[in-house]
XYZ file of C-alpha atoms in Angstrom:
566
model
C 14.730 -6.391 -15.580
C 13.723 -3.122 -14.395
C 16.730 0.044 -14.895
C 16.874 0.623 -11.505
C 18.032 -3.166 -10.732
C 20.026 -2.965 -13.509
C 22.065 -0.447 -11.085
C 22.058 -1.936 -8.545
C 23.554 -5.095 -9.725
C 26.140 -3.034 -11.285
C 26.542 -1.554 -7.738
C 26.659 -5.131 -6.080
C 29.299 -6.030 -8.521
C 31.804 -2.932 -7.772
C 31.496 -3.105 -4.604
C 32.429 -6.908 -4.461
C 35.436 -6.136 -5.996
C 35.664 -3.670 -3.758
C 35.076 -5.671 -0.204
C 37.272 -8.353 -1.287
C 40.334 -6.294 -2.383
C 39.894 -4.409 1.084
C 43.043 -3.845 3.315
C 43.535 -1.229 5.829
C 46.191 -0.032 4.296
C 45.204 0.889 0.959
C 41.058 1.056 2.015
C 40.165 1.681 -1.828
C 36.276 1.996 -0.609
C 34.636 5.071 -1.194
C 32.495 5.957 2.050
C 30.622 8.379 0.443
C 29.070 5.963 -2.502
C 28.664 3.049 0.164
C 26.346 5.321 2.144
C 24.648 6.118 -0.774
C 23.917 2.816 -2.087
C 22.601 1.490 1.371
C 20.613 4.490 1.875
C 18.929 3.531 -1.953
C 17.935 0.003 -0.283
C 14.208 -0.795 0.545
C 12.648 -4.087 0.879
C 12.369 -4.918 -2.892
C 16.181 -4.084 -3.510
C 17.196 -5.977 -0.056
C 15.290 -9.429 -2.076
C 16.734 -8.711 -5.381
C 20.490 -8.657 -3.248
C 19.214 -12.182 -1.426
C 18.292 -13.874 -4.909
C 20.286 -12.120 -7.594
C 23.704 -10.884 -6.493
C 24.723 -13.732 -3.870
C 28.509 -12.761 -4.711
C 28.279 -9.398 -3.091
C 26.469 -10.833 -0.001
C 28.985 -13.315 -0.069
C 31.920 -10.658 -0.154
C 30.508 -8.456 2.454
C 29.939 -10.918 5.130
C 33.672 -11.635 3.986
C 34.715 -8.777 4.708
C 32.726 -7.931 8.233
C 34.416 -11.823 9.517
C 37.928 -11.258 8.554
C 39.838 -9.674 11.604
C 41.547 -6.272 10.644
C 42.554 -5.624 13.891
C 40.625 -2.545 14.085
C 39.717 -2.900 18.034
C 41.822 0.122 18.408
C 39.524 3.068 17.795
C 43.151 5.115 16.584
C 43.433 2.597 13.913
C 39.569 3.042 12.632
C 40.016 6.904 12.791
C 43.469 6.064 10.704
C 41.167 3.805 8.289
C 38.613 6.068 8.080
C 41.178 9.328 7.034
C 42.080 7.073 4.113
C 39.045 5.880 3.124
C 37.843 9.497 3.094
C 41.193 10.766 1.435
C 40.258 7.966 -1.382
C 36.595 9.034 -1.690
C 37.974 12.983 -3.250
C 41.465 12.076 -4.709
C 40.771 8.940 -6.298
C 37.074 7.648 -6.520
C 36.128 8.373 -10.071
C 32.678 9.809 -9.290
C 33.264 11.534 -5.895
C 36.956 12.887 -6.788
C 35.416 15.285 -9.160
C 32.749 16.574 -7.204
C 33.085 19.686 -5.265
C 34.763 18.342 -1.635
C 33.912 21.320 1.126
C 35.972 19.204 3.342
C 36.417 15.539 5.440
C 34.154 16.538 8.605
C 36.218 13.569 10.567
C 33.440 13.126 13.205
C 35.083 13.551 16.949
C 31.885 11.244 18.323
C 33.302 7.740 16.233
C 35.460 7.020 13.438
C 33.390 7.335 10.331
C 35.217 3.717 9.646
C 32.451 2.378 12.422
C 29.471 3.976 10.638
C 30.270 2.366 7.470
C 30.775 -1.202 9.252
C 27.388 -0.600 11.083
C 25.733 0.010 7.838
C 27.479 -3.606 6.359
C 26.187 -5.442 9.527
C 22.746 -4.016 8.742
C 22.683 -4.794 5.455
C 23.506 -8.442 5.938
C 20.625 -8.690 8.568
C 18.394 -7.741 6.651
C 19.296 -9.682 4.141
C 19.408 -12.791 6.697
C 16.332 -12.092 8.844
C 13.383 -9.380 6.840
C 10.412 -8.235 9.301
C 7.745 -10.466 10.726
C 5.814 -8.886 7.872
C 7.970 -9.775 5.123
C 6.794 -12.492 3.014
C 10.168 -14.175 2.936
C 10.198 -14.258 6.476
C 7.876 -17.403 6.898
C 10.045 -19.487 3.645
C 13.063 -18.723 6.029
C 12.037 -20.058 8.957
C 10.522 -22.949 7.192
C 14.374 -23.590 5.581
C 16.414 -21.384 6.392
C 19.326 -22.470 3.934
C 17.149 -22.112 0.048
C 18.758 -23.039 -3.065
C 19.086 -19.871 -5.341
C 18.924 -17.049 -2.289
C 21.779 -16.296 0.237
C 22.906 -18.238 2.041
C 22.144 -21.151 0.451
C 24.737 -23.094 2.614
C 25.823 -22.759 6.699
C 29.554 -21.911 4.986
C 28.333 -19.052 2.918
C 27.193 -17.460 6.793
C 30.497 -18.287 8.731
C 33.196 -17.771 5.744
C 35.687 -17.998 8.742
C 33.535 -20.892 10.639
C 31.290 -20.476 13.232
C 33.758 -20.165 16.075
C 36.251 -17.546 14.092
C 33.183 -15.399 12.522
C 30.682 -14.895 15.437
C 33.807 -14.447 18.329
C 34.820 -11.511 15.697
C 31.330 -9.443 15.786
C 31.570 -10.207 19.079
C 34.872 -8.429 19.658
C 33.394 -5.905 17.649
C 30.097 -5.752 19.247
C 32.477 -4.330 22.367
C 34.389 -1.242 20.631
C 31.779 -0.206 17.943
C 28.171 1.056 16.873
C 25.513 -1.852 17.541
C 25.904 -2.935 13.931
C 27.727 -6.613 15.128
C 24.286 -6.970 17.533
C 22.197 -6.602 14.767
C 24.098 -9.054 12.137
C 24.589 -11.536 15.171
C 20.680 -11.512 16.117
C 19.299 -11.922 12.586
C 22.581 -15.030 12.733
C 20.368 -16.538 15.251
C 17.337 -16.894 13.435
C 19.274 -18.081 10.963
C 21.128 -20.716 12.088
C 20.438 -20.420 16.301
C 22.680 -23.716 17.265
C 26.125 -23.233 16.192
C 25.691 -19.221 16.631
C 24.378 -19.745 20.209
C 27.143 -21.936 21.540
C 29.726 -19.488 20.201
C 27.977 -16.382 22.345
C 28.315 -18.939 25.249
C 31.922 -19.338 25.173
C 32.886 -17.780 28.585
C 34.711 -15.078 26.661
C 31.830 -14.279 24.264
C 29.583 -14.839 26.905
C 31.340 -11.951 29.650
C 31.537 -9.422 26.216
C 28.187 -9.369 25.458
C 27.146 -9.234 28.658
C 29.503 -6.530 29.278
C 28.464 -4.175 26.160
C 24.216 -5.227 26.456
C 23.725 -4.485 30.484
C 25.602 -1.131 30.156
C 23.423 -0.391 27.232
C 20.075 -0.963 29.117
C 21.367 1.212 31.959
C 22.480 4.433 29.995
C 18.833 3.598 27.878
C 17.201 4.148 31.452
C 19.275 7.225 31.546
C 18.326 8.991 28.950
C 14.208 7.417 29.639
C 14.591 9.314 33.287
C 15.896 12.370 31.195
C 13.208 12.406 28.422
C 10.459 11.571 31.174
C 11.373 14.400 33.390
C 11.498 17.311 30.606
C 8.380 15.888 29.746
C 5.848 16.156 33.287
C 9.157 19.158 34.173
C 9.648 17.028 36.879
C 11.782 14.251 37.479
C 9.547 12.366 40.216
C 6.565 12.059 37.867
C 5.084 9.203 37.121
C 4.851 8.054 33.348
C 2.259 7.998 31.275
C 0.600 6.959 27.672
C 1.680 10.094 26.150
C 5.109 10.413 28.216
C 5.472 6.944 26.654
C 5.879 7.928 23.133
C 8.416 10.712 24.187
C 10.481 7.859 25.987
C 10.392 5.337 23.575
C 11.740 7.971 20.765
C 14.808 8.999 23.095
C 16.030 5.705 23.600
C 15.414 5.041 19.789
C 19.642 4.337 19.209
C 19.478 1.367 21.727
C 16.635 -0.454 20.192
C 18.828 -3.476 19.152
C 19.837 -4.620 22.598
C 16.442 -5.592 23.791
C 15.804 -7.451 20.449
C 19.026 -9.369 21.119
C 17.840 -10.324 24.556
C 14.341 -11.240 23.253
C 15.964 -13.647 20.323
C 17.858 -15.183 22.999
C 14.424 -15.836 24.916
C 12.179 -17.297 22.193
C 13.505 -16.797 19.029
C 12.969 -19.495 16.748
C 14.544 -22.964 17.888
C 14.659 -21.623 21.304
C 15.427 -24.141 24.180
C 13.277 -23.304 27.522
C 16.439 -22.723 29.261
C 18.379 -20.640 26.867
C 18.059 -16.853 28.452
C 19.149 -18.375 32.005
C 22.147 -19.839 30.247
C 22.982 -16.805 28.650
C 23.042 -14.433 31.916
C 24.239 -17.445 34.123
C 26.151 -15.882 37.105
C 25.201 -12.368 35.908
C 21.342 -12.334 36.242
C 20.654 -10.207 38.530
C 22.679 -7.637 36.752
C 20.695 -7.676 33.790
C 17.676 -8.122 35.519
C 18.084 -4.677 37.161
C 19.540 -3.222 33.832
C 15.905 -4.561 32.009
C 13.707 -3.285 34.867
C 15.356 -0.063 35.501
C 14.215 0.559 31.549
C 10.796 -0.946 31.617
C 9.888 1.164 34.503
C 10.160 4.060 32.991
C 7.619 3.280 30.972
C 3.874 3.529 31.879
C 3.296 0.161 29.080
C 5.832 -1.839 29.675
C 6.012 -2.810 26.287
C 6.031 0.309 24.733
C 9.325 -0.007 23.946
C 10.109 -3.686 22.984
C 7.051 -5.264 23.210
C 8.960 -8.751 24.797
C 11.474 -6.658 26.862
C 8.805 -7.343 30.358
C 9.208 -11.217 29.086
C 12.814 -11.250 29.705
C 13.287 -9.513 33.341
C 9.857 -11.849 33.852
C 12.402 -14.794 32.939
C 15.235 -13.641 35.094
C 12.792 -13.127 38.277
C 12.523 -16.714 38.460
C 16.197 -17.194 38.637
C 17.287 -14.915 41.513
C 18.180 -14.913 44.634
C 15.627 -14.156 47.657
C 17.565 -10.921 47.976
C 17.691 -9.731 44.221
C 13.912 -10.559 44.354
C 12.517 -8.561 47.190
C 10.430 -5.861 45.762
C 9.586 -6.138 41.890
C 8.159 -4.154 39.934
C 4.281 -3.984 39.473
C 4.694 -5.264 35.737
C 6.131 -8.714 37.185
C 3.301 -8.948 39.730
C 0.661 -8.950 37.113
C 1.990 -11.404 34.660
C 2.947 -14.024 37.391
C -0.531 -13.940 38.789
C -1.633 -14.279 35.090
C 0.898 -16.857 34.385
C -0.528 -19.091 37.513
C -3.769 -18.748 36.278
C -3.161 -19.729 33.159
C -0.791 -22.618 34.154
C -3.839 -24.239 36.729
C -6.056 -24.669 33.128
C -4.363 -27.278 30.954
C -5.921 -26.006 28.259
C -4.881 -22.816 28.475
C -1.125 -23.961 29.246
C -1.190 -26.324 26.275
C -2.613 -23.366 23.977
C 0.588 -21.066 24.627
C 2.926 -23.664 24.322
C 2.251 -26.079 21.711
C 2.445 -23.737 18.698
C 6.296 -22.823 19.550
C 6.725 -26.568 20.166
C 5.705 -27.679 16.698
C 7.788 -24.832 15.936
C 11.084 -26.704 16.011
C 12.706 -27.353 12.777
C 14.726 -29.598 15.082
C 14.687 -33.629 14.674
C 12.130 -34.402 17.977
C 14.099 -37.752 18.219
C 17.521 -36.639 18.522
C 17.356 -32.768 18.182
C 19.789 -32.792 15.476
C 19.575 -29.524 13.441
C 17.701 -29.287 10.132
C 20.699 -27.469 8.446
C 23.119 -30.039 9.464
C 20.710 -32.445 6.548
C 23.190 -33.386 4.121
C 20.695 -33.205 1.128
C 19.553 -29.711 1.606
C 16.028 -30.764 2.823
C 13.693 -30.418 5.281
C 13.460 -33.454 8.135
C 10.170 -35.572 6.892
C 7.324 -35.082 9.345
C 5.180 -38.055 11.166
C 3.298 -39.419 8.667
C 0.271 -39.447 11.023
C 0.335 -36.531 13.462
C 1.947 -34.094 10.447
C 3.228 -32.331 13.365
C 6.542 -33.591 14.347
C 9.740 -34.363 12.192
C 12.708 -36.658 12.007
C 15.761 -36.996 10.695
C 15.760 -40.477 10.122
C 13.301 -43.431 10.208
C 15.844 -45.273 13.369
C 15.247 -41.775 14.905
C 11.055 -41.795 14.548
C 11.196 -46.022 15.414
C 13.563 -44.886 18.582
C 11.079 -42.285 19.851
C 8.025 -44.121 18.556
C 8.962 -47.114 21.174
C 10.278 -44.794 24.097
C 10.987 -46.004 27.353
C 10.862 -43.723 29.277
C 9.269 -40.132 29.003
C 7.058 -39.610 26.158
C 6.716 -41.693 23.983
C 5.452 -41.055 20.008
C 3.308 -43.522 19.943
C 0.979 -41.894 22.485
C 1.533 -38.416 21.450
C 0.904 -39.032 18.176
C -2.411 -39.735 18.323
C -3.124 -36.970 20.918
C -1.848 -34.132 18.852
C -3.841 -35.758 15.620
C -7.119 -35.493 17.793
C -5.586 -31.525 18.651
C -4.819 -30.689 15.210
C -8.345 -31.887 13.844
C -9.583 -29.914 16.071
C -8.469 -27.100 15.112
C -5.334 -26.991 12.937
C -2.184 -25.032 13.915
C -2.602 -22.345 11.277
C -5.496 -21.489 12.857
C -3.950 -21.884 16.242
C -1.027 -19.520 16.046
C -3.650 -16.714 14.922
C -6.192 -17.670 17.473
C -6.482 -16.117 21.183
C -5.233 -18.512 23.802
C -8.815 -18.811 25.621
C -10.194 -19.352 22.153
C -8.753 -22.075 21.003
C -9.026 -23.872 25.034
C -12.697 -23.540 25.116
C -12.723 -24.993 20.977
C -10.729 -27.913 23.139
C -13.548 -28.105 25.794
C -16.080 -27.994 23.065
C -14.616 -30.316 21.119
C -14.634 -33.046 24.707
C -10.828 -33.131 24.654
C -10.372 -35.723 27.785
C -8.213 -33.362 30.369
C -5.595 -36.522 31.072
C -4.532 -36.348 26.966
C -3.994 -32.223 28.250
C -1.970 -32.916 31.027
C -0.004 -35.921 28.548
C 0.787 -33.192 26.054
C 2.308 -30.534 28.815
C 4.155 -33.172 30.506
C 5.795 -34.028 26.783
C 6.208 -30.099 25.802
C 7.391 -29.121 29.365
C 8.415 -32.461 31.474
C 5.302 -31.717 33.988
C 1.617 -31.243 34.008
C 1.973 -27.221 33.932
C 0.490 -26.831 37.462
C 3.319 -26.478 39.370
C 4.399 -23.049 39.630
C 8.417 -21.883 40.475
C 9.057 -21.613 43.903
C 9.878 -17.512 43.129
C 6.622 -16.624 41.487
C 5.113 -18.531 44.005
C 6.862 -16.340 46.518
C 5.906 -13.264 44.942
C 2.094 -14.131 44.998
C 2.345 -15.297 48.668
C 4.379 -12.403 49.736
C 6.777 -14.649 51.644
C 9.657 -14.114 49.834
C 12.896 -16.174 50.800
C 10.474 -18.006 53.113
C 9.878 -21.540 51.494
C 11.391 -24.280 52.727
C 14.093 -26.224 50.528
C 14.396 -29.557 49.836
C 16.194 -31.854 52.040
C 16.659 -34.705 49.601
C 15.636 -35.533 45.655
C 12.701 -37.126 46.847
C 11.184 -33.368 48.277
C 12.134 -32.158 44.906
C 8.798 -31.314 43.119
C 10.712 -30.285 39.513
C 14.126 -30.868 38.062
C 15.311 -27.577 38.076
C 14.503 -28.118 41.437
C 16.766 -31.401 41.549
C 19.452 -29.066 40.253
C 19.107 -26.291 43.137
C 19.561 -28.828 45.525
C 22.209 -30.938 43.817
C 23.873 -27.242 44.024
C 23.560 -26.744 47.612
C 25.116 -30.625 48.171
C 27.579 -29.619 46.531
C 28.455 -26.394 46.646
C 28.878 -25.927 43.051
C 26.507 -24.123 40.331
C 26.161 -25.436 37.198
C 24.415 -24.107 33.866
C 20.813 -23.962 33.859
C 19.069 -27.124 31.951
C 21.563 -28.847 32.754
C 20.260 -32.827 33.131
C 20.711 -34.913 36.608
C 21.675 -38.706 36.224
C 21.175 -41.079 39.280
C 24.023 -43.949 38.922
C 23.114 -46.554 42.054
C 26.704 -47.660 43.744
C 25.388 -51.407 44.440
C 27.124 -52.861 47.897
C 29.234 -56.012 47.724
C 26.726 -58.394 47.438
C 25.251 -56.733 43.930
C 22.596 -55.047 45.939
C 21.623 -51.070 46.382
C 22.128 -49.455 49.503
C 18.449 -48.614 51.360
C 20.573 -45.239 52.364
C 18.788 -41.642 50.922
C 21.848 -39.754 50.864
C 23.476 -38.869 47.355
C 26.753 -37.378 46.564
C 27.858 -35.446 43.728
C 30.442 -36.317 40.832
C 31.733 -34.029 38.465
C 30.751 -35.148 34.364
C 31.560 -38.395 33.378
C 32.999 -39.672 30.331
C 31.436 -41.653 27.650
C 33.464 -44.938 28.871
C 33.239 -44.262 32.295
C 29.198 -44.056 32.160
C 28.879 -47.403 30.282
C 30.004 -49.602 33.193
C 26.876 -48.118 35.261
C 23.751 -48.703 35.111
C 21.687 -44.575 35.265
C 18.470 -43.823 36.059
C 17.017 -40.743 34.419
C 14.910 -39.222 37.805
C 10.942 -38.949 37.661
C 9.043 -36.099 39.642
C 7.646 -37.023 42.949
C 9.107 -40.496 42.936
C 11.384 -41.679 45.694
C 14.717 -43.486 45.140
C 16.585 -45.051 47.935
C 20.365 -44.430 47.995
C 22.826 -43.665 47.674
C 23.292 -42.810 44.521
C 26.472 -41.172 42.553
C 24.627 -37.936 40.997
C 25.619 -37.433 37.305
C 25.396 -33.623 35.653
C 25.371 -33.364 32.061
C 25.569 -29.564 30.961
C 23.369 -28.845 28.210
C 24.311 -29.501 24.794
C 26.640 -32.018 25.693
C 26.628 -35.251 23.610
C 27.355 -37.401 26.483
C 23.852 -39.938 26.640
């Protein structure tokens, strides 16, 4: 073992001890020798921490879970005077060094700087850079024997609900060290984490500390852009761009959070819109009013455009009068792309075969009790299960999509061209490999309607808007049958009722039968709130199809997502 790992496992060790003696009353935690061991870390140290000294991970993420209650910032400026007073009277390598004096910041509580640098730590730890070559074994599995964590309980030492409503407490009084360890918590382990930010109280604090974030980030972009051109009406440029993007360097972690939340891996289509439900056109505005400062839009975070893209859809007419140029552009490239099936199946399939989901009953591949990957179809190599009843369930599917046709379509896709080659191909490379290869355009429109629950050539009725210029103009359904998607279903099930509910959430038709066992001829539905269990089992439901019409009337059953009710 190289010296210099030698160190640092004696470092790891002390400061174990350390984290898990830690009290704010007697902090006996030298700041200065923290900040120097996590300024010694680079990527080789950060793998020998995940692999080799498991006990200090395991003791920090400890110690960043437990509640102190240190929301006050008094009480972290009262932390930090001790920790600083036991860095030169006591620490046995600081006390006897020369001490010119504390230099208590008046800007934050040095206590918040040395939590920021704990969070960071752990991410990295949890989630390395795309270029990284752990990075592609952890999103393979994310839970390894022999690195950390190795188990869901070594990530939430407090469980899930305790440990991720704590950094985000946090995430509202301090640096955006709690962001950082709660974004690379996502990759990790996206389910659990992701249910916990969407606890209403979560939810409203993150909300509350990311959207003010974006807007002073487009304060100091109008700043930097204006010293730049010396005026403040100028237009940006390439070269203005570089001077923007290193002002609003300290906020960089906010847009990543956002873009997680969009597609990070074991994203669900609906997952940003759930986040910002009731609040999207605030952090629509807060997005754009960054993004157009900038003369690339994604010169700053490359999938920053992606997310106020994502929000457009879900606004009002009024929020959506005039958008930005950027949002123009990709929605006229987005409907291009989405009238080619081939070119609609190329973006999409890759991040479908993505999953590390169960595609029977989307059960989680951490939640495997023998600490293995879900086996894949033993044809298709493309989609996994956790159990054979779940494959011989979605094999034989009713209704939908099911296995036993996909299955051979993506094994004609894949032998095509395979999905390693795929994922590093250009989109209109690997459709016209597709055409080449006579790929009939009905399997095409199969696959999308599997991946996406249509053909991909409808486009939503606000990018439609946009193109057309006739914003706020369309017409709206006047009954299920008019209803062309089922988000659309869900707008309108809205208006009848009067009553929003989260986005992907499912609609359930239950037919009310009159007295002589037969359904009404009558088209007009009413709503019910969310059945139990019991109560659905004496009715017969009807999951709704696109484009067909059902004669009422029908009791109309909404099943937020991630609900276990069938």
């Amino acid at each position: 073992m190289p010296s210099d790992f030698r160190r640092l496992d004696r470092q790891a060790r002390a400061f174990a001890a350390q984290f898990r003696a830690f009290t704010p009353a007697a902090p006996a935690l030298c700041l200065n020798c923290f900040y120097a061991f996590y300024g010694s870390l680079d990527s080789a140290a950060y793998d020998h921490l995940s692999t080799k000294c498991t006990d200090f991970l395991d003791a920090l993420m400890g110690f960043v879970a437990t509640d102190y209650a240190l929301n006050d910032r008094d009480r972290r400026m009262a932390v930090s005077v001790d920790m600083m007073l036991y860095q030169g009277r006591e620490c046995p390598k600081c006390s006897t060094a020369e001490v010119t004096g504390l230099g208590l910041s008046t800007q934050e509580p040095p206590f918040d700087t040395f939590f920021d640098f704990c969070c960071r730590t752990l991410a990295t730890c949890l989630a390395p850079p795309m270029n990284e070559s752990r990075h592609s074994k952890i999103q393979k599995k994310p839970f390894r024997r022999g690195s950390w964590p190795s188990t869901p309980e070594q990530l939430f030492p407090r469980g899930a609900e305790q440990t991720v409503g704590h950094l985000v407490q946090l995430s509202s009084v301090m640096y955006s060290g709690p962001i950082v360890l709660l974004t690379a918590m996502l990759l990790r382990y996206r389910k659990p984490v992701f249910e916990q930010i969407l606890h209403p109280r979560h939810n409203y604090l993150l909300l509350r500390r990311v959207e003010p974030a974006l807007a002073e980030a487009a304060r100091v972009a109008a700043d930097a852009l204006a010293a730049f051109h010396g005026n403040a009406s100028s237009r940006p440029t390439s070269a203005s761009d570089r001077v923007v993007v290193k002002a609003i360097a300290r906020f960089d972690d906010f847009p990543r959070l956002l873009h997680v939340i969009l597609s990070g891996v074991d994203h669900e289509g609906h997952d940003l819109d759930r986040f910002a439900f009731r609040y999207e056109a605030r952090l629509y505005r807060a997005v754009v009013s960054v993004v157009e400062k900038l003369h690339n839009p994604g010169a700053w975070e490359v999938n920053l455009p992606n997310v106020a893209i994502s929000l457009y859809s879900s606004l009002e007419a009024a929020d959506r009068l005039d958008p930005p140029k950027f949002i123009e552009t990709a929605v006229m490239k987005g409907k291009k792309r989405a009238e080619d099936p081939y070119l609609n199946v190329a973006r999409h399939l890759p991040l479908t075969l993505a999953r590390r989901a169960c595609f029977g009953c989307g059960k989680q591949v951490h939640e495997n009790l023998n600490g293995k990957a879900f086996s894949k179809c033993g044809r298709c190599k493309a989609v996994q299960y956790c159990s054979k009843e779940c494959q011989r369930n979605d094999w034989n599917l009713k209704h939908g999509q099911p296995h036993k046709i996909i299955c051979d379509i993506l094994s004609e896709v894949l032998t095509i061209m395979p999905l390693e080659t795929m994922v590093k191909s250009r989109l209109g490379d690997v459709a016209r490999a597709w055409r080449a290869a006579n790929f009939p355009p009905e399997r095409v429109r199969r696959l999308s309607q599997w991946m996406l629950g249509h053909d991909g050539g409808h486009v939503p009725t606000a990018y439609a808007e946009l193109l057309n210029q006739s914003i706020g103009t369309t017409p709206l359904p006047h009954s299920l049958s008019e209803c062309k998607t089922k988000d659309e279903m869900l707008r309108f099930i809205e208006r009848q009722s009067g009553t929003r509910y989260p986005p992907g959430s499912r609609v359930v038709l239950v037919p009310v039968r009159n007295s002589r066992g037969r359904e009404s001829e009558e088209d007009n539905p009413s709503v019910i709130p969310l059945w139990t269990e019991e109560e659905s089992q004496a009715y017969e439901e009807i999951e709704p199809e696109e484009g067909k019409h059902y004669p009422g009337p029908y009791l109309v059953k909404i099943i937020p997502p991630g609900s276990t009710t069938p």
